[in-house]
Coordinates of C-alpha atoms in Angstrom, one line a residue:
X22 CA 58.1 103.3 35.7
X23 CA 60.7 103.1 32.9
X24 CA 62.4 106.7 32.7
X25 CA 63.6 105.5 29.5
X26 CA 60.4 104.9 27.4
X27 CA 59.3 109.0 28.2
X28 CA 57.7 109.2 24.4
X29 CA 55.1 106.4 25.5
X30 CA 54.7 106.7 29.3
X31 CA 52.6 109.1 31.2
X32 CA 52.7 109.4 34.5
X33 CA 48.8 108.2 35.8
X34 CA 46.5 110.3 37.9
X35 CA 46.9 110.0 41.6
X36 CA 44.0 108.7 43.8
X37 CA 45.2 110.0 47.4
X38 CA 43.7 110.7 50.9
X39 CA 44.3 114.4 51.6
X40 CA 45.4 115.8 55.1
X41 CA 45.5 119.7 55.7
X42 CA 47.5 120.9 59.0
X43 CA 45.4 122.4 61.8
X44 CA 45.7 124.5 64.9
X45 CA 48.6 122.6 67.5
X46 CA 50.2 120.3 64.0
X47 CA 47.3 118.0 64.1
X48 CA 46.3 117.1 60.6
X49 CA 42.8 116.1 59.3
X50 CA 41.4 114.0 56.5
X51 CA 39.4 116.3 54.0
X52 CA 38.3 113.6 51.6
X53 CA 39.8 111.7 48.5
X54 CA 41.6 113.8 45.9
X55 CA 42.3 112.7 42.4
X56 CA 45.9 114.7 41.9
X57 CA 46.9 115.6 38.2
X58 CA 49.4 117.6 36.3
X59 CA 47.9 120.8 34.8
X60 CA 49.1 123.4 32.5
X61 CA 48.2 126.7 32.9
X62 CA 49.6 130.3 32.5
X63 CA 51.3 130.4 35.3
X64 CA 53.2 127.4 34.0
X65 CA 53.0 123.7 35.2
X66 CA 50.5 122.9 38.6
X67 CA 48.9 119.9 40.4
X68 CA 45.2 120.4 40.5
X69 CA 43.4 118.3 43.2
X70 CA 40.2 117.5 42.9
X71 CA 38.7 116.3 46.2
X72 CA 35.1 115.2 47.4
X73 CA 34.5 115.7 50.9
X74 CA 31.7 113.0 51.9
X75 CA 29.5 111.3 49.5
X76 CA 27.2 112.9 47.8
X77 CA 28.7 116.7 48.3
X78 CA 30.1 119.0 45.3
X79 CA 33.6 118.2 44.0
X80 CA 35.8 121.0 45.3
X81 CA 39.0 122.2 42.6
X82 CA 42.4 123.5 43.9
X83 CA 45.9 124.1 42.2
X84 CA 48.8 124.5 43.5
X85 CA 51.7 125.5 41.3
X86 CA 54.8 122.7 40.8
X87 CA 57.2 126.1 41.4
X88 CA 55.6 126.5 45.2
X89 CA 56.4 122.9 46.0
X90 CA 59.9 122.8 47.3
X91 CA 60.6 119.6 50.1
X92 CA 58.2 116.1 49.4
X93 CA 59.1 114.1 53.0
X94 CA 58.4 110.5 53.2
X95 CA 56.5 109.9 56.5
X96 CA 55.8 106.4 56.3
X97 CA 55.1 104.0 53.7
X98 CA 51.6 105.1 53.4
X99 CA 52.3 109.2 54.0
X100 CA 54.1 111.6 52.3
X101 CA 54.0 115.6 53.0
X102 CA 54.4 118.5 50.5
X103 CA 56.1 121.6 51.5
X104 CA 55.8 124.8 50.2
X105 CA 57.8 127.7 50.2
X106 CA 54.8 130.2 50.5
X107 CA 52.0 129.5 52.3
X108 CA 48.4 128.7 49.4
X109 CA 44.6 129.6 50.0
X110 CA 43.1 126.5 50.2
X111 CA 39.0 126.5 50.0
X112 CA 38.0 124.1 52.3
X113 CA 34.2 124.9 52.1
X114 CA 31.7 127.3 51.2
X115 CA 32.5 129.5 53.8
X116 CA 35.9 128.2 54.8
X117 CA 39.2 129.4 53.6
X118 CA 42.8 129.2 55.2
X119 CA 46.4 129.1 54.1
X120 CA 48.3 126.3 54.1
X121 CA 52.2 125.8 53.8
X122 CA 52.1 122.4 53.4
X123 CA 49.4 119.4 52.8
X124 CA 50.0 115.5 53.1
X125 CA 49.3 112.0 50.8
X126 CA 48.2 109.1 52.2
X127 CA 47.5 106.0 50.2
X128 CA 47.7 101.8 50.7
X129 CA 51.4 100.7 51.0
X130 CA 50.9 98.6 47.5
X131 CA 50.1 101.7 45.4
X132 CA 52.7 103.9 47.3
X133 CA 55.7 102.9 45.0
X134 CA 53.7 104.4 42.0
X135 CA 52.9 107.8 44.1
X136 CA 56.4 108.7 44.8
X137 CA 57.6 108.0 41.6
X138 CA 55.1 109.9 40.1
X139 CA 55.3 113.2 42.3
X140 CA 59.1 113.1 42.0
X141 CA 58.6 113.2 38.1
X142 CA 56.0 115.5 38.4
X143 CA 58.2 117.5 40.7
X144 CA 61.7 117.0 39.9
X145 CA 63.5 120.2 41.2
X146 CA 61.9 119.4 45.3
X147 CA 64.4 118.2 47.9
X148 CA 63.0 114.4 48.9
X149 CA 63.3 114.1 52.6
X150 CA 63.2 110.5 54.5
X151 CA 63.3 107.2 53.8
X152 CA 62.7 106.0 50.6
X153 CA 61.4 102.7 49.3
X154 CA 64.7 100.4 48.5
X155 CA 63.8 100.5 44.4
X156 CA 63.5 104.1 44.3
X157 CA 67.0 104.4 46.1
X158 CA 68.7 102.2 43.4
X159 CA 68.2 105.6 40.9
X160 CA 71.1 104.3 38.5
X161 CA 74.0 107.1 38.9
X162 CA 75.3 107.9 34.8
X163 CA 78.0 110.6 35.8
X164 CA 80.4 110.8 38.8
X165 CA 82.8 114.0 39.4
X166 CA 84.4 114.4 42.8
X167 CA 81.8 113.3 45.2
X168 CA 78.8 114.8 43.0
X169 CA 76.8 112.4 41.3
X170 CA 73.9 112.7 38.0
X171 CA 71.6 110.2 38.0
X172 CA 69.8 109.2 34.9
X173 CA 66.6 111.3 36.0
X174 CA 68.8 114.3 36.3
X175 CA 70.2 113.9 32.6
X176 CA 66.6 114.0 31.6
X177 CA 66.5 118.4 33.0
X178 CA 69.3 118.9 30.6
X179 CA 66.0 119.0 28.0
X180 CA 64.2 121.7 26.7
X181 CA 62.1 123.5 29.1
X182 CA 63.0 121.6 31.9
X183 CA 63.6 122.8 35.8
X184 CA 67.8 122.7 36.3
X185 CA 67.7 121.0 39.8
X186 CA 70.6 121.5 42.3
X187 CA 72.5 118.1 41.6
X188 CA 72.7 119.5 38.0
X189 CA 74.1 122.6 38.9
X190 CA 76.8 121.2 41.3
X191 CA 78.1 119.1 38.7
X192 CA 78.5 121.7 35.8
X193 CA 79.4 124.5 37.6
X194 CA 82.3 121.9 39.2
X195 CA 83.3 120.7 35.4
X196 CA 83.6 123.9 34.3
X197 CA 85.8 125.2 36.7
X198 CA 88.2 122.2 36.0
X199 CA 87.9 122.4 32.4
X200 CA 87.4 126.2 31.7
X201 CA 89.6 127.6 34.8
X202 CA 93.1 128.6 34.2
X203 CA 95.5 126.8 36.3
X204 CA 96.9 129.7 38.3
X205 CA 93.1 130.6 39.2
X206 CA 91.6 127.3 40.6
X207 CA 93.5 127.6 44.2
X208 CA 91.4 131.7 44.2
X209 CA 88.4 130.2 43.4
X210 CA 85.7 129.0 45.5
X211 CA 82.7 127.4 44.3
X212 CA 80.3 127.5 46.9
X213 CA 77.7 124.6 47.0
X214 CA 73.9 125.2 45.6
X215 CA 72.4 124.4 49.3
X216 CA 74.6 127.3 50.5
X217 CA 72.5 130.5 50.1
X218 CA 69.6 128.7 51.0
X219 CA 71.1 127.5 54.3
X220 CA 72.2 130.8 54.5
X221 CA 68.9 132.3 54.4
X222 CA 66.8 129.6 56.5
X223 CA 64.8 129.8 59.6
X224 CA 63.5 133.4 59.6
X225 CA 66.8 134.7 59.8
X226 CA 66.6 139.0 58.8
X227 CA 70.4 139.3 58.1
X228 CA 73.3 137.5 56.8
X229 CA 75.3 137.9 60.5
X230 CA 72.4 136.3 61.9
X231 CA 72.5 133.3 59.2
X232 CA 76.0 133.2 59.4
X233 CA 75.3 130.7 62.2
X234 CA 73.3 128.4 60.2
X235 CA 76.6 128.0 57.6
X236 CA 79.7 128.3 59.8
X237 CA 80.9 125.2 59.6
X238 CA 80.6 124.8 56.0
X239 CA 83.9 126.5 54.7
X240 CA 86.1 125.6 57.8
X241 CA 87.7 123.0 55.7
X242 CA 89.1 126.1 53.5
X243 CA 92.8 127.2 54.8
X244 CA 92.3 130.6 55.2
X245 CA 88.5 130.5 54.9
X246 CA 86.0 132.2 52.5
X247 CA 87.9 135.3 53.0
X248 CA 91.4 133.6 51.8
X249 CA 89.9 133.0 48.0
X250 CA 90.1 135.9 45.6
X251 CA 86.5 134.5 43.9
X252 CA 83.8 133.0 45.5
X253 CA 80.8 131.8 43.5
X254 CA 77.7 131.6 44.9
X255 CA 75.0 130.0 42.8
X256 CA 70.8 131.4 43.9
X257 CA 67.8 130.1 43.2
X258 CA 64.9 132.6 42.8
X259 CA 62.0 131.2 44.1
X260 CA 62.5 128.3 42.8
X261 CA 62.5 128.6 39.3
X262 CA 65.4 130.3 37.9
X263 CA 69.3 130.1 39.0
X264 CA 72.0 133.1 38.9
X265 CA 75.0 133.1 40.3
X266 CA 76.5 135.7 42.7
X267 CA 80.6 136.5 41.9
X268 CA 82.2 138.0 45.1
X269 CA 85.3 139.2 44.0
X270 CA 88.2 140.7 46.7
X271 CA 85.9 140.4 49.8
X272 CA 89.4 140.2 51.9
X273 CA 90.6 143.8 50.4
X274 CA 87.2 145.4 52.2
X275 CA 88.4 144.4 55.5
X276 CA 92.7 144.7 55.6
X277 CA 95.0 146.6 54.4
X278 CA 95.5 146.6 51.3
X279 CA 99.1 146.9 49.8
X280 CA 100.4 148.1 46.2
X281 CA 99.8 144.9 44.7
X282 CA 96.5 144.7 45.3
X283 CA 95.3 148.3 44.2
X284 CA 92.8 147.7 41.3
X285 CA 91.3 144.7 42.4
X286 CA 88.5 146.2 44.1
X287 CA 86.4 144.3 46.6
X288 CA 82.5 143.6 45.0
X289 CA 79.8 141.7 44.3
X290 CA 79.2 140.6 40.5
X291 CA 75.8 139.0 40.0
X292 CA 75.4 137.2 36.6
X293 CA 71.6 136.5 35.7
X294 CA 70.3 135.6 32.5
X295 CA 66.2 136.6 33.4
X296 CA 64.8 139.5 30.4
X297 CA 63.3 140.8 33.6
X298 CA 66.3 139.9 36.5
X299 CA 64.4 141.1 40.0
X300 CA 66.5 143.5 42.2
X301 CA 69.4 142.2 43.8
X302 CA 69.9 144.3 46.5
X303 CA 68.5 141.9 49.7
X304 CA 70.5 138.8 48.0
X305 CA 73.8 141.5 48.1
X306 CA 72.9 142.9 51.5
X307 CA 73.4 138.9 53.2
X308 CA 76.3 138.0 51.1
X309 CA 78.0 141.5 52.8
X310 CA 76.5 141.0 56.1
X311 CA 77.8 137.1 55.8
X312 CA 81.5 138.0 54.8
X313 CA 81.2 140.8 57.4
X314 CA 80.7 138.4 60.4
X315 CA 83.0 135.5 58.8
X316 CA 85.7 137.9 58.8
X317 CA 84.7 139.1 62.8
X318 CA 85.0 135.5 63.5
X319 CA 88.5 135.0 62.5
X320 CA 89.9 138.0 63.6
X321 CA 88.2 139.1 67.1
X322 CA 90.8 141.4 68.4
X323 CA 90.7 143.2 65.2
X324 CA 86.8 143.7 65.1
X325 CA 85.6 146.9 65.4
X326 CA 82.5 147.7 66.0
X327 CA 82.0 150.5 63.6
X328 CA 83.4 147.9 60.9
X329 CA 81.0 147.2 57.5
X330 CA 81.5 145.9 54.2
X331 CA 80.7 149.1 52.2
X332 CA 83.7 148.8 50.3
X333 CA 82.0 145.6 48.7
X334 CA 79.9 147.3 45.9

């Protein structure tokens, strides 16, 4: 596939054995699907198109590209789709169930060509596992502290193209060296794009309770999360559009607070560009309940137990 020649080349159709998950994580074989990329109103999709047994009715199912998050190689012959909400999938007539993920299995010589395809079909999903040798060689164009762009994620810079976390690392870490003033860069915190979503992983109902998931991430930090005045936070929302949560102060909500500091109130800025930006209030709700238990952490003999961030508007 050359990445370069995108005016000429289309990715080809995909001819694929398809697995659905059963009862117990067994999966089983549902027939041959020929896998496409569709347009539709909902914007971009992979339609499958799968015939059961020979001889039986070709069966039609789309899945949109924005449900797809994670792509895992299993093997050199599997690889599993994961999605972040569970998809009726009609298996017959008169048999339906929901599936959060489905798996690919083809020959080993055509699975080169498979990968590459779903990853340009998909390019904002997190690829899990081992990949083939040639697809790890992904030529590396930009470099900035630790945070690499490869030549595919140039290519989202485009119009009307999915922003995918790599991306977003690197230019929200240039601007804050070229934008920042100098006396604000030790304040400011720019918090990685994995974070919230770590943050808000396995099934966890508040952000004290996924505080546990992230508490080693900011121990490198001298004073912790709660020693930087600003704390950016970028969010994906479900998984198609990014805004970023400010938290300004968070320290003021929980100490003292002396004469110099009076006007810098303790909050929660969120900038999102959406016409339409959905309600923020759950996002706002774990940040507090994060900061809240960060803060416990550090300081047990000061915790109280009727303590909150309510001060953090």
């Amino acid at each position: 596939i050359d990445l370069d020649d995108e005016d000429t080349w289309r990715p080809p159709d995909l001819l694929c054995e398809l697995l659905l998950p059963q009862q117990g994580g067994e999966k089983r074989s549902v027939g041959e699907a020929t896998i496409k990329q569709i347009s539709g109103d909902a914007g971009m999709a992979l339609s499958f198109s799968v015939v059961p047994e020979a001889g039986q009715r070709v069966r039609q199912q789309s899945v949109p590209s924005t449900v797809i998050s994670h792509l895992t190689v299993e093997s050199t012959s599997t690889i599993v789709l994961k999605l972040l909400k569970p998809v009726f999938w009609q298996v017959s007539a008169d048999q339906g169930d929901y599936l959060d993920h489905l798996a690919l299995v083809t020959n080993e010589p055509e699975f080169h060509m498979v990968l590459s395809t779903l990853r340009w079909w998909l390019p904002h999903v997190v690829v899990q596992g081992t990949l083939p040798q040639q697809l790890e060689k992904d030529p590396v164009v930009l470099r900035l502290e630790g945070i690499s762009l490869t030549a595919r994620d140039i290519e989202l810079l485009g119009d009307e193209q999915c922003l995918n976390d790599s991306v977003l690392d690197f230019f929200l870490k240039l601007a804050v060296d070229l934008v920042a003033p100098e006396h604000l860069k030790g304040d400011l915190y720019v918090a990685s794009t994995f974070f919230y979503q770590k943050l808000t992983a396995g099934g966890v109902e508040n952000g004290e309770a996924g505080w546990q998931n992230v508490r080693r991430w900011t121990r490198a930090l001298p004073h912790g999360l709660l020693g930087q005045r600003f704390v950016v936070v970028p969010i994906n929302e479900q998984n198609i559009h990014w805004w970023l949560a400010v938290v300004c102060h968070a320290r003021h909500a929980l100490e003292p607070v002396d004469e110099a500091a009076l006007g810098k109130a303790p909050r929660i800025v969120c900038l999102d560009s959406a016409q339409e930006p959905p309600l923020k209030n759950r996002t706002v709700a774990f940040l507090r309940g994060y900061l809240w238990k960060e803060w416990c952490e550090r300081h047990p003999s000061a915790m109280s137990e009727e303590g909150t961030l309510d001060k953090v508007s």
